[in-house]
PDB file of C-alpha atoms in Angstrom:
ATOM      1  CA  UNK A   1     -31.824-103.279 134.520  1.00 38.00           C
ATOM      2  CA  UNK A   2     -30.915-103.995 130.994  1.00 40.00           C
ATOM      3  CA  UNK A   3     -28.084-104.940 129.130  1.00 46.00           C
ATOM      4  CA  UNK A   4     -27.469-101.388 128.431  1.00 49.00           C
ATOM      5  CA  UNK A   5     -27.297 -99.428 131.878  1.00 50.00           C
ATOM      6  CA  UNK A   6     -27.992 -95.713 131.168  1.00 43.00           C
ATOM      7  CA  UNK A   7     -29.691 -93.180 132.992  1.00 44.00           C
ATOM      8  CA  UNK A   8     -28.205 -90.539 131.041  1.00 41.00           C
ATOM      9  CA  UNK A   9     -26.468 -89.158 134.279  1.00 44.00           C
ATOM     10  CA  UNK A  10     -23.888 -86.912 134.118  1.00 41.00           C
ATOM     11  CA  UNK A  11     -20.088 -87.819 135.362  1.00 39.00           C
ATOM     12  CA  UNK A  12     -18.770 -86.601 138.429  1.00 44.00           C
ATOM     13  CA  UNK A  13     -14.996 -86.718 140.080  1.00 49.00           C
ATOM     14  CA  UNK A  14     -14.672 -90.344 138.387  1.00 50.00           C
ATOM     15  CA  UNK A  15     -13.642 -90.500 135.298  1.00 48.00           C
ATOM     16  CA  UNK A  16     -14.224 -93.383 132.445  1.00 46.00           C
ATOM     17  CA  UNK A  17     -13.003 -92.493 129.124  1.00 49.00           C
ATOM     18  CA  UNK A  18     -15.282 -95.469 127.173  1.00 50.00           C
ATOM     19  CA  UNK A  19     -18.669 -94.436 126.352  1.00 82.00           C
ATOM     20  CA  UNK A  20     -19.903 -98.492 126.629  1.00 87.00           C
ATOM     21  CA  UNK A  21     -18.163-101.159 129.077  1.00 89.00           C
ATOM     22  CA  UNK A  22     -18.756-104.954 128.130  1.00 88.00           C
ATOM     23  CA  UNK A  23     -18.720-107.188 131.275  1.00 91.00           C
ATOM     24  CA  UNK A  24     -18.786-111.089 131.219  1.00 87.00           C
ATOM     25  CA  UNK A  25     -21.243-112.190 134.241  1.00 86.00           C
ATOM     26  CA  UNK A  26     -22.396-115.923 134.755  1.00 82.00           C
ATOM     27  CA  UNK A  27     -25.948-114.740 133.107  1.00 82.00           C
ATOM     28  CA  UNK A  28     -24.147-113.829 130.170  1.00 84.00           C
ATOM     29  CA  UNK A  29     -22.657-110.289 128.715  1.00 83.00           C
ATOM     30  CA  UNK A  30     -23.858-106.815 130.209  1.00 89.00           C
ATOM     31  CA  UNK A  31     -23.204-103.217 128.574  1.00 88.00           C
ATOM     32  CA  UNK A  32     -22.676-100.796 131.143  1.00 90.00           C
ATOM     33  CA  UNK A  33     -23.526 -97.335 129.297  1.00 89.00           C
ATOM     34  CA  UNK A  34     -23.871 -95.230 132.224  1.00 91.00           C
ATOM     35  CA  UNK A  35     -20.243 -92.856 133.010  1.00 89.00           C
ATOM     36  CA  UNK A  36     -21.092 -92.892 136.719  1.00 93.00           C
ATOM     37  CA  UNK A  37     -21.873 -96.874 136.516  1.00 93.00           C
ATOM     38  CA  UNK A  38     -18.796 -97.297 134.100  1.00 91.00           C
ATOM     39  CA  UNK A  39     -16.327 -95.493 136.862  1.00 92.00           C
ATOM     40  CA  UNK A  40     -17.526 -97.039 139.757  1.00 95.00           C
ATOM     41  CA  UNK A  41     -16.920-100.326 138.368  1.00 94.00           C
ATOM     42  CA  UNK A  42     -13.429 -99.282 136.930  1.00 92.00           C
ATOM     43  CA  UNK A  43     -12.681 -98.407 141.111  1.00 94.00           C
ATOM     44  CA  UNK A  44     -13.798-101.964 141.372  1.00 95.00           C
ATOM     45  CA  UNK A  45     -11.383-103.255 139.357  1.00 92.00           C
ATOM     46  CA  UNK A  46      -8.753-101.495 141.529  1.00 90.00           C
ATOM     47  CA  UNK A  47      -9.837-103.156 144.717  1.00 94.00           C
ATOM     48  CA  UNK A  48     -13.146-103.918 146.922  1.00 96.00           C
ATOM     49  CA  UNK A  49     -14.500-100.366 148.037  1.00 96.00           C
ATOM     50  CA  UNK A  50     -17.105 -99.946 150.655  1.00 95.00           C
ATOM     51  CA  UNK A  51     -20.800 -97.935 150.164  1.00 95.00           C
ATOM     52  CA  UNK A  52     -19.210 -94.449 151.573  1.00 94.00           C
ATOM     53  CA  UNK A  53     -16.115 -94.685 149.545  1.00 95.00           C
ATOM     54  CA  UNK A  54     -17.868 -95.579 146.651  1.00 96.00           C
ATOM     55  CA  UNK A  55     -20.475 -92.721 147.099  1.00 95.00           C
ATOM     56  CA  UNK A  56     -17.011 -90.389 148.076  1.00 94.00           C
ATOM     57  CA  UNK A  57     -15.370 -91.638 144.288  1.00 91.00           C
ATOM     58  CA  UNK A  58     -18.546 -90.796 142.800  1.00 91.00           C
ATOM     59  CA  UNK A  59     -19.542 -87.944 144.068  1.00 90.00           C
ATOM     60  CA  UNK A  60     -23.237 -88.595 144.111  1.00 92.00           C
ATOM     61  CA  UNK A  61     -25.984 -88.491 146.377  1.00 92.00           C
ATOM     62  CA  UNK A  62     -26.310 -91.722 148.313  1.00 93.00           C
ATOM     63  CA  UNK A  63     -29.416 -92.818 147.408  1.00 93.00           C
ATOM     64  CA  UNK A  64     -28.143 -92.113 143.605  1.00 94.00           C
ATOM     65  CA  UNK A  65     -24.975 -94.499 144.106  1.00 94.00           C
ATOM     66  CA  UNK A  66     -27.037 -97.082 146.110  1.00 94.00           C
ATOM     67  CA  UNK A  67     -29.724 -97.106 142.886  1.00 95.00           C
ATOM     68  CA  UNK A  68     -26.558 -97.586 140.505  1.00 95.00           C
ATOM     69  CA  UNK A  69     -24.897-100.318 143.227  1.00 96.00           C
ATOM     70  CA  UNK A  70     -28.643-101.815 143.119  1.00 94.00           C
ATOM     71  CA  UNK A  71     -28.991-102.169 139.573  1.00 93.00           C
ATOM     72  CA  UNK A  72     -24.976-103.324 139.219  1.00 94.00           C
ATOM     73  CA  UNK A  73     -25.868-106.409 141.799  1.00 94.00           C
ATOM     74  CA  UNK A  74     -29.196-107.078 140.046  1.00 92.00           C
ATOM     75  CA  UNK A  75     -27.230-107.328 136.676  1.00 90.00           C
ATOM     76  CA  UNK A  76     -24.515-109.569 138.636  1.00 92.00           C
ATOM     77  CA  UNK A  77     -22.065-107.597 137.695  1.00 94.00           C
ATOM     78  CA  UNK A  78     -20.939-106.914 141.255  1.00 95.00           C
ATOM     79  CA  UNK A  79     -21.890-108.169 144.608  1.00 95.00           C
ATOM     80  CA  UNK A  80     -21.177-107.363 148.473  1.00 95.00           C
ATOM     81  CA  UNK A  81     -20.483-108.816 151.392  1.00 93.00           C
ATOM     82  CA  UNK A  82     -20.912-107.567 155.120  1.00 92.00           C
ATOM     83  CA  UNK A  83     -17.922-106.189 156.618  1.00 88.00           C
ATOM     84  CA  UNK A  84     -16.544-108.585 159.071  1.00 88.00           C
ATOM     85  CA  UNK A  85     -15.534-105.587 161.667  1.00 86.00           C
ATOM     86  CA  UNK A  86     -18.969-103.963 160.883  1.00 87.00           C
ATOM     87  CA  UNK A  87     -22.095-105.865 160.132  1.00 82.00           C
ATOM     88  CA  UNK A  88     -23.873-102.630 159.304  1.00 85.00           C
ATOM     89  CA  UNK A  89     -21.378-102.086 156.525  1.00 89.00           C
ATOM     90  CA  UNK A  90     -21.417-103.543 152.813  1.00 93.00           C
ATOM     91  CA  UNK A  91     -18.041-104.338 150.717  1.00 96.00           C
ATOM     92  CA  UNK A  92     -18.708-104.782 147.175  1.00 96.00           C
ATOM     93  CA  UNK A  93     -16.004-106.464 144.281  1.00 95.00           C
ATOM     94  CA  UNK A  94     -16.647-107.254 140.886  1.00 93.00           C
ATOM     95  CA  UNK A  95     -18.658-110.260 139.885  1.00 92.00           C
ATOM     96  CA  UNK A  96     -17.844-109.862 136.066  1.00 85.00           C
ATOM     97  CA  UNK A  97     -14.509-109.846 134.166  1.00 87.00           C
ATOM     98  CA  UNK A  98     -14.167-106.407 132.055  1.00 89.00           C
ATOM     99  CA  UNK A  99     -14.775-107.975 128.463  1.00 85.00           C
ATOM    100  CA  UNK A 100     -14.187-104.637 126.299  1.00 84.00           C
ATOM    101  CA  UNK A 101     -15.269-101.510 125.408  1.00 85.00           C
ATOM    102  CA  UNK A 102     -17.169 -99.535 122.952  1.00 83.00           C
ATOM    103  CA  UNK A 103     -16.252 -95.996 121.907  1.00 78.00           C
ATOM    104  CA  UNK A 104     -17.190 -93.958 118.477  1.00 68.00           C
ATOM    105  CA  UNK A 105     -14.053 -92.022 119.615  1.00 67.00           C
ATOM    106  CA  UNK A 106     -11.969 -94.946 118.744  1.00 64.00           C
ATOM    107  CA  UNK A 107     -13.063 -95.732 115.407  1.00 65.00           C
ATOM    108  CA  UNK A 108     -10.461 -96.124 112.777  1.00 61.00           C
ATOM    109  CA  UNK A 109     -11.123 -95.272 109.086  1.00 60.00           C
ATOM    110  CA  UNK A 110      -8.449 -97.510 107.545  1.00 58.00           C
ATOM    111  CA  UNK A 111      -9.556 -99.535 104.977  1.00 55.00           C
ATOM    112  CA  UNK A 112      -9.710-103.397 105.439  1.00 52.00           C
ATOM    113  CA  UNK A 113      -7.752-103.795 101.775  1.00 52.00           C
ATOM    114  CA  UNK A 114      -4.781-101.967 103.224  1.00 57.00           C
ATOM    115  CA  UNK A 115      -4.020-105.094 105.350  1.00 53.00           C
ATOM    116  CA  UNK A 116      -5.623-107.874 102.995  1.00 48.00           C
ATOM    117  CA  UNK A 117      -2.243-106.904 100.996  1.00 50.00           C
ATOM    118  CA  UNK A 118      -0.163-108.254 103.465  1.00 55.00           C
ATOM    119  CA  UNK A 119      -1.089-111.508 101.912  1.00 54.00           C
ATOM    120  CA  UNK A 120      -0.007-113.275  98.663  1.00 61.00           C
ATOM    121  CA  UNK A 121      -1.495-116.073  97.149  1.00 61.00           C
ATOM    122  CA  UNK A 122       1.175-118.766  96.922  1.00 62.00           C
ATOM    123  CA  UNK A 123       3.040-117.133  99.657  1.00 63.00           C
ATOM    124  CA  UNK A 124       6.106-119.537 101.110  1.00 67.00           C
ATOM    125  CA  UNK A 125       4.963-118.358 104.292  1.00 70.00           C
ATOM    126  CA  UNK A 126       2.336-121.014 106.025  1.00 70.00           C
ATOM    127  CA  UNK A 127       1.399-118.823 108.437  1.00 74.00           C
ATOM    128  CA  UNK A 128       1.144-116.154 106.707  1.00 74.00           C
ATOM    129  CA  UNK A 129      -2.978-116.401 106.226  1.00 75.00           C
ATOM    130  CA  UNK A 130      -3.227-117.009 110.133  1.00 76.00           C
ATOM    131  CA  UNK A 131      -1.546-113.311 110.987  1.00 75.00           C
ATOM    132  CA  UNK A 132      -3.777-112.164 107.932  1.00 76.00           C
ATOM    133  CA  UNK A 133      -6.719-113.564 109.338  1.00 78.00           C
ATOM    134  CA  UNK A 134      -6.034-112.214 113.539  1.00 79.00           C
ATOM    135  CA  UNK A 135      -5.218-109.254 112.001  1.00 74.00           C
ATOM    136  CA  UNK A 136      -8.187-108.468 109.735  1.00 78.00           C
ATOM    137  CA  UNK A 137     -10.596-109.235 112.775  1.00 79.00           C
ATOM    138  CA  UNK A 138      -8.702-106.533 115.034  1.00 77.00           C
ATOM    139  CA  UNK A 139      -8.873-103.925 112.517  1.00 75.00           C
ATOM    140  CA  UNK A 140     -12.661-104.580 111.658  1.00 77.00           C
ATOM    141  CA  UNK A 141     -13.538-104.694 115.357  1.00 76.00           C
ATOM    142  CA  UNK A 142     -11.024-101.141 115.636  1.00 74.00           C
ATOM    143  CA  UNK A 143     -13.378 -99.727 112.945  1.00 73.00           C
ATOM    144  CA  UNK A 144     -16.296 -99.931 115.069  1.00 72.00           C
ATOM    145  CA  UNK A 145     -14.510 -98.739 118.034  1.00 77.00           C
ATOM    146  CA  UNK A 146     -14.883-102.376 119.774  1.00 77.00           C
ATOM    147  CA  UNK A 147     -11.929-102.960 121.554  1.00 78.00           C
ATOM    148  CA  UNK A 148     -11.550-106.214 123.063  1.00 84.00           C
ATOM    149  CA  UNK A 149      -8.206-106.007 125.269  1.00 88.00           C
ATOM    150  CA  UNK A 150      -9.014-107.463 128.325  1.00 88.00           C
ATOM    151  CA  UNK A 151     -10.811-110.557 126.270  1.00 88.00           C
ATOM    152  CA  UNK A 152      -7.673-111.017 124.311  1.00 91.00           C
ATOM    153  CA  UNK A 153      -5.470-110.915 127.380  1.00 92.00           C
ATOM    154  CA  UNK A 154      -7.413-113.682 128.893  1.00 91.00           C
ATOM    155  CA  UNK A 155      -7.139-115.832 125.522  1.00 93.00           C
ATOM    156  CA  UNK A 156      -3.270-115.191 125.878  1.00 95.00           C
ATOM    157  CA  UNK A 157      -3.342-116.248 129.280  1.00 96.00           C
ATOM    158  CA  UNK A 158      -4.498-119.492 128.261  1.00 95.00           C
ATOM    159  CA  UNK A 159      -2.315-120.197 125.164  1.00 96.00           C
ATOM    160  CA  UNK A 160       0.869-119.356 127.326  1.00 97.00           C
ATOM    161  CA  UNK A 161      -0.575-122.038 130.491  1.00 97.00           C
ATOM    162  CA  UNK A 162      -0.931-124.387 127.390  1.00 97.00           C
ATOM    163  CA  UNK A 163       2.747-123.178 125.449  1.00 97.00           C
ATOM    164  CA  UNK A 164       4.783-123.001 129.101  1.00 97.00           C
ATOM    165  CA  UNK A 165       6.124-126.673 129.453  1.00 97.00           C
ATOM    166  CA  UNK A 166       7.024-126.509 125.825  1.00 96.00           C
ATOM    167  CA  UNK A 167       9.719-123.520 127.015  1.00 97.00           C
ATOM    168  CA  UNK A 168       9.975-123.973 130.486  1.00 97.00           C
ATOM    169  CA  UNK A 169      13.954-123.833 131.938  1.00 97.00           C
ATOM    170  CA  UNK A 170      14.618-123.222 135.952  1.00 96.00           C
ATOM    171  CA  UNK A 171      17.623-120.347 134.180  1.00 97.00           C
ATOM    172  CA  UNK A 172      15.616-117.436 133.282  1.00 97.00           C
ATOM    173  CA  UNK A 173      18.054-116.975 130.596  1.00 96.00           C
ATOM    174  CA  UNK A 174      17.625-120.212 128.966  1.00 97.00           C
ATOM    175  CA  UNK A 175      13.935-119.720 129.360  1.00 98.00           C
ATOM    176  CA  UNK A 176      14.258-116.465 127.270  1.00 97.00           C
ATOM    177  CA  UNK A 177      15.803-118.177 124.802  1.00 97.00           C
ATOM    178  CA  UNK A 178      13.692-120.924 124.579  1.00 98.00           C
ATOM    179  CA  UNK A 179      10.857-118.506 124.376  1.00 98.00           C
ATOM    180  CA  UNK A 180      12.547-116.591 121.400  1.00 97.00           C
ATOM    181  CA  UNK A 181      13.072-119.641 119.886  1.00 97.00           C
ATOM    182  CA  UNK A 182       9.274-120.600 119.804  1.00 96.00           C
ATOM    183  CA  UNK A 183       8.026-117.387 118.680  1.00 96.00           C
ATOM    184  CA  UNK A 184      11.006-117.572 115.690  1.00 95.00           C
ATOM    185  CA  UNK A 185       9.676-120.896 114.514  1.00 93.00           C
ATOM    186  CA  UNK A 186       6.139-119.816 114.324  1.00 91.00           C
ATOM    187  CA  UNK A 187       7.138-116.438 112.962  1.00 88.00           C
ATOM    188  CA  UNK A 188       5.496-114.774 115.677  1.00 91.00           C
ATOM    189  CA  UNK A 189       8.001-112.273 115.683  1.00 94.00           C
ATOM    190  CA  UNK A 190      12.101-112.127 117.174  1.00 96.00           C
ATOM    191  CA  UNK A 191      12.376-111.452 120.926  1.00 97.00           C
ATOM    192  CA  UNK A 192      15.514-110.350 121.908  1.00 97.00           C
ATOM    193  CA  UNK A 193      16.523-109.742 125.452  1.00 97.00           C
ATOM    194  CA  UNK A 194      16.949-105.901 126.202  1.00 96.00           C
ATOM    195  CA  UNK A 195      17.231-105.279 129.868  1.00 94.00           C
ATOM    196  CA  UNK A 196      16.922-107.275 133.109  1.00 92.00           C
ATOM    197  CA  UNK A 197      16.585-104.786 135.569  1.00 91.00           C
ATOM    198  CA  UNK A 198      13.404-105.001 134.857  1.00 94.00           C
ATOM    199  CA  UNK A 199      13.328-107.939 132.634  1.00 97.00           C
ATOM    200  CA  UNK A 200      13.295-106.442 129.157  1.00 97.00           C
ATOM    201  CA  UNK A 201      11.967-108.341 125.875  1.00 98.00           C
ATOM    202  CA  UNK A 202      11.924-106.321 122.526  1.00 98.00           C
ATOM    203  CA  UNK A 203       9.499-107.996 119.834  1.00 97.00           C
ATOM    204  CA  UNK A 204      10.196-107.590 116.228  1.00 97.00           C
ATOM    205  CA  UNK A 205       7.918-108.015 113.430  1.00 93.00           C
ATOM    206  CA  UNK A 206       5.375-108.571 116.087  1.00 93.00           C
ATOM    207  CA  UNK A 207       2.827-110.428 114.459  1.00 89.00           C
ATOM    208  CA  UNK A 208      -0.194-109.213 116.722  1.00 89.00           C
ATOM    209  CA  UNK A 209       0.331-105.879 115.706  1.00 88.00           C
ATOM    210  CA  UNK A 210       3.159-104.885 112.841  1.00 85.00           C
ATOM    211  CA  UNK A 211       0.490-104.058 110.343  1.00 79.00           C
ATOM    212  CA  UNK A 212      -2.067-102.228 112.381  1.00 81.00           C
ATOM    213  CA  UNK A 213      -2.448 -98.893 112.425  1.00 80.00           C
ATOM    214  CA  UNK A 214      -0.667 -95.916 114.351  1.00 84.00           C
ATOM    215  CA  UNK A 215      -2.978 -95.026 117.483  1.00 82.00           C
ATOM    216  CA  UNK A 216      -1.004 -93.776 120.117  1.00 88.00           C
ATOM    217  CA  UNK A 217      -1.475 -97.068 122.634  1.00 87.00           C
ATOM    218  CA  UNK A 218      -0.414-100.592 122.764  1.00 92.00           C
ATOM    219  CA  UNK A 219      -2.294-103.392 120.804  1.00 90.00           C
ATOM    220  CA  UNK A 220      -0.513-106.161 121.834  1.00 94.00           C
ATOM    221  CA  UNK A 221      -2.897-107.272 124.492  1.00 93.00           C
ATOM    222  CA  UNK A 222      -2.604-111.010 123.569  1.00 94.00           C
ATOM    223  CA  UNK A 223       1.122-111.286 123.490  1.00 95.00           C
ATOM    224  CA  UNK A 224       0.899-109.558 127.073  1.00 96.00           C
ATOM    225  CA  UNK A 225      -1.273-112.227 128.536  1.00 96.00           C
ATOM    226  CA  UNK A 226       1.077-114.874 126.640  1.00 97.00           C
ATOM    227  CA  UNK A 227       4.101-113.336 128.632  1.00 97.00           C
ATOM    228  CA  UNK A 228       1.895-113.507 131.915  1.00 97.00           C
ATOM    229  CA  UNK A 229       1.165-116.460 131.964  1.00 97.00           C
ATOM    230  CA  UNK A 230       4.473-118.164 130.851  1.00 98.00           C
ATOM    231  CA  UNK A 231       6.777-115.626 133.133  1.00 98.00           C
ATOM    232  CA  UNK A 232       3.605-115.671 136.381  1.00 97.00           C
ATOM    233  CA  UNK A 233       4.902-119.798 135.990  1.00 97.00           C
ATOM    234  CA  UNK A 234       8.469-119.210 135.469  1.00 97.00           C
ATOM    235  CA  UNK A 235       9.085-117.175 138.843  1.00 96.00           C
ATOM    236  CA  UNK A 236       6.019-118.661 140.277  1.00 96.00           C
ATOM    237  CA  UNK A 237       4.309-115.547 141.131  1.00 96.00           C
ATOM    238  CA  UNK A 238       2.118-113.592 139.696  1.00 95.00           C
ATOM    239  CA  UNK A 239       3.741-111.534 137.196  1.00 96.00           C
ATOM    240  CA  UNK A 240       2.882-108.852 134.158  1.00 94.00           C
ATOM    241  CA  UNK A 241       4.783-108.723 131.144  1.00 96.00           C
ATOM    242  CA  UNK A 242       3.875-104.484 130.404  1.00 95.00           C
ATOM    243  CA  UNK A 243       3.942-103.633 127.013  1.00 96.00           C
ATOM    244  CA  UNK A 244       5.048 -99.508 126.994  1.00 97.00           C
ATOM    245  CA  UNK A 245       6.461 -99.664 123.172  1.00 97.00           C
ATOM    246  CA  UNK A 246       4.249-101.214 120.115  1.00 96.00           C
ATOM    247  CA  UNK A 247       3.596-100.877 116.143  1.00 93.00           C
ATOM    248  CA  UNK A 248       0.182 -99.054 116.688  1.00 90.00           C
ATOM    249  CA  UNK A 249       2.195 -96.630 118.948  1.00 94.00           C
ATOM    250  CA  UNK A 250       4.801 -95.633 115.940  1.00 94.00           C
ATOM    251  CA  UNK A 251       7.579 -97.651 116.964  1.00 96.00           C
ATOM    252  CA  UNK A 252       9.420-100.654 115.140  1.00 95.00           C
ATOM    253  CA  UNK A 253       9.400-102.654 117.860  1.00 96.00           C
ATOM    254  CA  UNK A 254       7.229-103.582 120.803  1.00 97.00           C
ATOM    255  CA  UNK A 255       8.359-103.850 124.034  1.00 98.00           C
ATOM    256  CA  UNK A 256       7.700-105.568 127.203  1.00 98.00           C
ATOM    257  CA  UNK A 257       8.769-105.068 130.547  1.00 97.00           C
ATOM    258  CA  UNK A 258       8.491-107.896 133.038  1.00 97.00           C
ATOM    259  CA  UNK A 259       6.903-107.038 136.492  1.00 94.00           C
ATOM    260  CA  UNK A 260       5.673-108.033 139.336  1.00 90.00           C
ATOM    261  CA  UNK A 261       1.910-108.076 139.395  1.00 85.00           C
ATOM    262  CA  UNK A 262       0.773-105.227 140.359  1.00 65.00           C
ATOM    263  CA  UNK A 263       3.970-103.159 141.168  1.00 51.00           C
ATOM    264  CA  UNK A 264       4.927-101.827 137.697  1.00 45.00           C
ATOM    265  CA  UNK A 265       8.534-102.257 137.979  1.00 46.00           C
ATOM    266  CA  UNK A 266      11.525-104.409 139.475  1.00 43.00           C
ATOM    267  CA  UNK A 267      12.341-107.754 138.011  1.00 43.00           C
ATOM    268  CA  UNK A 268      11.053-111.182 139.863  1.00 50.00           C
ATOM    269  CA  UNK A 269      13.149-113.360 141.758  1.00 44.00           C
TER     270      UNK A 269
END
């Protein structure tokens, strides 16, 4: 199998709504072009599925979804395991981490220039170059229709392990504020508290995403795997921060709610 997995196949009862799927693998990168390849492994992500329920989900011959399965190992983008209650049966998981996705559909036809002007030269603002700079690479990656969420939610993940004793309070309140206080300083944005059943933060002047353009779906994909990390270490559990306002979605704000992994609402204790 290639890096680009297509048989030109057409989709069945799964859905996948990118046309190519970039997965990380200890090999290196692998495109997944294929819809039927694409939606199996988006099941995957869910949870482990066995052979029948993946050829159920697909909707496919079996000896079409054990080709596909076949060619996903051989890529090392998934692997199985026997099941310990049948030896006869195969459990397969992902092997990869979801890197991104490329879709023509996404493209975006805003000029770069439109956010060069956020800039001044001379500007009192030190940072201001940095948000220039983040932002400029989203929007020429959004032209192509590369979107790199689940990349840029790992990155976060990493800055907030790395940012959490800087902030870290036992009061949740005082860890809020401590947290507002950092992004403040390094103009990040203002986080005010909004709710706490669920935990509610409200980002202004965001600066992941205030000057990207309107698309109808969260962009702040970083800032979410910031909050993850820094709230999955303040309750000690693993815990979502789920963004459901944002700039790019027409709002003025963007908005988090904090979750329990997994569960999509009720605040941590």
């Amino acid at each position: 199998m290639k890096n680009g997995m297509s048989d030109g196949e057409g989709t069945g009862p799964l859905k996948s709504n990118r046309e190519i799927d970039l997965y990380s693998t200890p090999a290196g990168a692998r495109a997944v072009e294929n819809p039927v390849r694409r939606a199996i492994l988006a099941a995957l992500r869910e949870r482990e599925h066995t052979f029948d329920e993946i050829v159920t989900l697909a909707g496919r011959a079996k000896s079409t979804v054990s080709v596909h399965l076949q060619d996903l190992t051989a890529a090392g983008v998934i692997r199985f395991r026997s099941d310990p209650g049948d030896a006869r049966r195969k459990i397969f998981f992902l092997a990869g981490d979801l890197v991104g996705s490329v879709s023509s559909d996404d493209r975006i036809a805003d000029a770069l220039a439109a956010y060069a002007g956020v800039y001044r030269a001379g500007s009192s603002d030190p940072f201001a170059f940095y948000k220039l700079t983040f932002r400029t690479i989203r929007v020429a990656l959004m032209q192509e229709g590369i979107l790199l969420d689940p990349l840029l939610t790992r990155a976060g993940e990493r800055i907030g392990e790395e940012l959490y004793p800087a902030v870290a309070d036992p009061e949740t309140e005082a860890f809020c504020t401590n947290i507002a206080r950092f992004w403040e300083d390094h103009r990040l944005g203002r986080v005010e508290v909004a709710g706490t059943e669920p935990l509610t933060l409200l980002v202004y002047d965001c600066f992941e995403c205030a000057d990207l353009p309107v698309t109808g779906r969260p962009a702040c994909a970083f800032d979410s795997g910031i909050l993850r990390a820094l709230f999955s270490r303040h309750y000690g559990r693993p815990t979502a921060a789920v963004e459901t306002r944002c700039y790019s979605m027409g709002f003025d704000h963007c908005r988090f709610e904090v979750v329990p992994e997994g569960n999509g609402r009720g605040t941590p204790r």
